[in-house]
Coordinates of C-alpha atoms in Angstrom, one line a residue:
X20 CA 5.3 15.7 -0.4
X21 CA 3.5 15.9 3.0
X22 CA 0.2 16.6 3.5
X23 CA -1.2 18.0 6.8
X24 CA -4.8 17.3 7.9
X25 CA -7.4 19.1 10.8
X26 CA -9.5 16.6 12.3
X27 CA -12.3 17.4 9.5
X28 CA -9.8 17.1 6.9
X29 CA -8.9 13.7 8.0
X30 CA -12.0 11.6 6.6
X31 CA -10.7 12.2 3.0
X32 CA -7.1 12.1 1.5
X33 CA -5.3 11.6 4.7
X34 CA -7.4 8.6 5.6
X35 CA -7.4 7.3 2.1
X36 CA -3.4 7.8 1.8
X37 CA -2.9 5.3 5.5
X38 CA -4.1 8.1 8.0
X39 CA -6.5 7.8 10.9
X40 CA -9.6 9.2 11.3
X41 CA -9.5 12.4 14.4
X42 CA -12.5 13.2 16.1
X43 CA -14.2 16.2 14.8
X44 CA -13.2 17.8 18.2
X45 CA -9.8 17.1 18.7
X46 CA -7.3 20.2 18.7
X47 CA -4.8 17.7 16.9
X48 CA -3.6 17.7 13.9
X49 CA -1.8 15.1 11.5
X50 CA 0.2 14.7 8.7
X51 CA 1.5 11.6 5.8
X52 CA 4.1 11.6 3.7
X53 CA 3.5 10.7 0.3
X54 CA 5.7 10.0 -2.8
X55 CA 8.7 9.9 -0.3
X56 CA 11.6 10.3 -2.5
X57 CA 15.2 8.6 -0.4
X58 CA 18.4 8.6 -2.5
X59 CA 20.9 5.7 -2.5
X60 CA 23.4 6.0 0.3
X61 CA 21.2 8.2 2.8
X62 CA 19.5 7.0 6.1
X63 CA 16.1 5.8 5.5
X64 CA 12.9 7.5 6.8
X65 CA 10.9 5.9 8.8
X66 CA 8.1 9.0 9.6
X67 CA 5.5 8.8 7.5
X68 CA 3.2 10.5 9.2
X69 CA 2.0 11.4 13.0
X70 CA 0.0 13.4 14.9
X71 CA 0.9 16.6 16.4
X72 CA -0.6 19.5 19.0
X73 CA 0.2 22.8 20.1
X74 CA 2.6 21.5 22.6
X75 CA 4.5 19.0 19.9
X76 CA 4.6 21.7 16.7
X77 CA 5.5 19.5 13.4
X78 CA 8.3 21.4 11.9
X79 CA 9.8 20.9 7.8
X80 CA 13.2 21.7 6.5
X81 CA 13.3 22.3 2.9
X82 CA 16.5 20.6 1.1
X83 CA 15.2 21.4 -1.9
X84 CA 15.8 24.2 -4.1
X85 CA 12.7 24.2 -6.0
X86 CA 9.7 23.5 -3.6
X87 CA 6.6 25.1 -3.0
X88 CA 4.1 24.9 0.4
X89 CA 0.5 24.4 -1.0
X90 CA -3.2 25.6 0.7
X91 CA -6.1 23.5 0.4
X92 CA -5.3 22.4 -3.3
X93 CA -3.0 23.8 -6.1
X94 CA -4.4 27.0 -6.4
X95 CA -2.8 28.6 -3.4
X96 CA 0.5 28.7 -3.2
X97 CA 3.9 29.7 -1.0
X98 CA 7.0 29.3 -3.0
X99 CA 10.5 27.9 -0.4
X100 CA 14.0 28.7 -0.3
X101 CA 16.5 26.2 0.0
X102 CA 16.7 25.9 4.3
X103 CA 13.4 27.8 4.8
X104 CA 11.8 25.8 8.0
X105 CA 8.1 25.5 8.0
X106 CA 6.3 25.0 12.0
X107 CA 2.9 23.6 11.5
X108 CA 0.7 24.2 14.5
X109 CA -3.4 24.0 15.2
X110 CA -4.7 27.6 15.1
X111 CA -5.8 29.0 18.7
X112 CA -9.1 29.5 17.2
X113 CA -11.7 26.7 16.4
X114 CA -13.4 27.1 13.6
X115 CA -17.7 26.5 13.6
X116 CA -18.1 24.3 10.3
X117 CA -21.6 23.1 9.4
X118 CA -22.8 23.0 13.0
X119 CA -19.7 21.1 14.8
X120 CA -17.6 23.3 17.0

């Protein structure tokens, strides 16, 4: 799976999992890789994980054909098709969060 962190996000499980901490502030966004799953005979990956901006979108290919995009936790959740390509950018709008802008 990959997870994808704001910069708020990023003192929990993307820290824990190898991420860095983002300043509260930032506009960026980041992402890790986790459980990364590379069959014999295939060219190995050597992303797991980076940051990314409006100007550098992160963008997923599903090559699975059972997969499903999750929200904040396994409540919420987007089921793929086989090829569906997911863009991940920040949102134009900042969000005010106990006090930080």
């Amino acid at each position: 799976g990959v997870w994808i962190a704001t910069p708020i996000g990023s003192t929990a499980a993307v820290l824990s999992a190898g991420g860095q901490r983002l300043d509260p502030e930032s506009t960026q966004l980041q992402f890790r890789v986790r459980e990364l799953y590379q069959p014999q005979g295939h060219i190995r990956c050597e992303m797991v994980g980076g940051i990314f901006d409006t100007e550098n979108p992160l963008q997923i290919t599903n090559t699975l054909r059972k997969a499903c995009l999750y929200f904040d936790g396994p409540w919420t959740k987007y089921p793929l098709q086989y090829g569906d390509i997911i863009t991940f950018t920040p949102a134009k709008h900042q969000l005010c969060l106990l006090g930080l802008k």
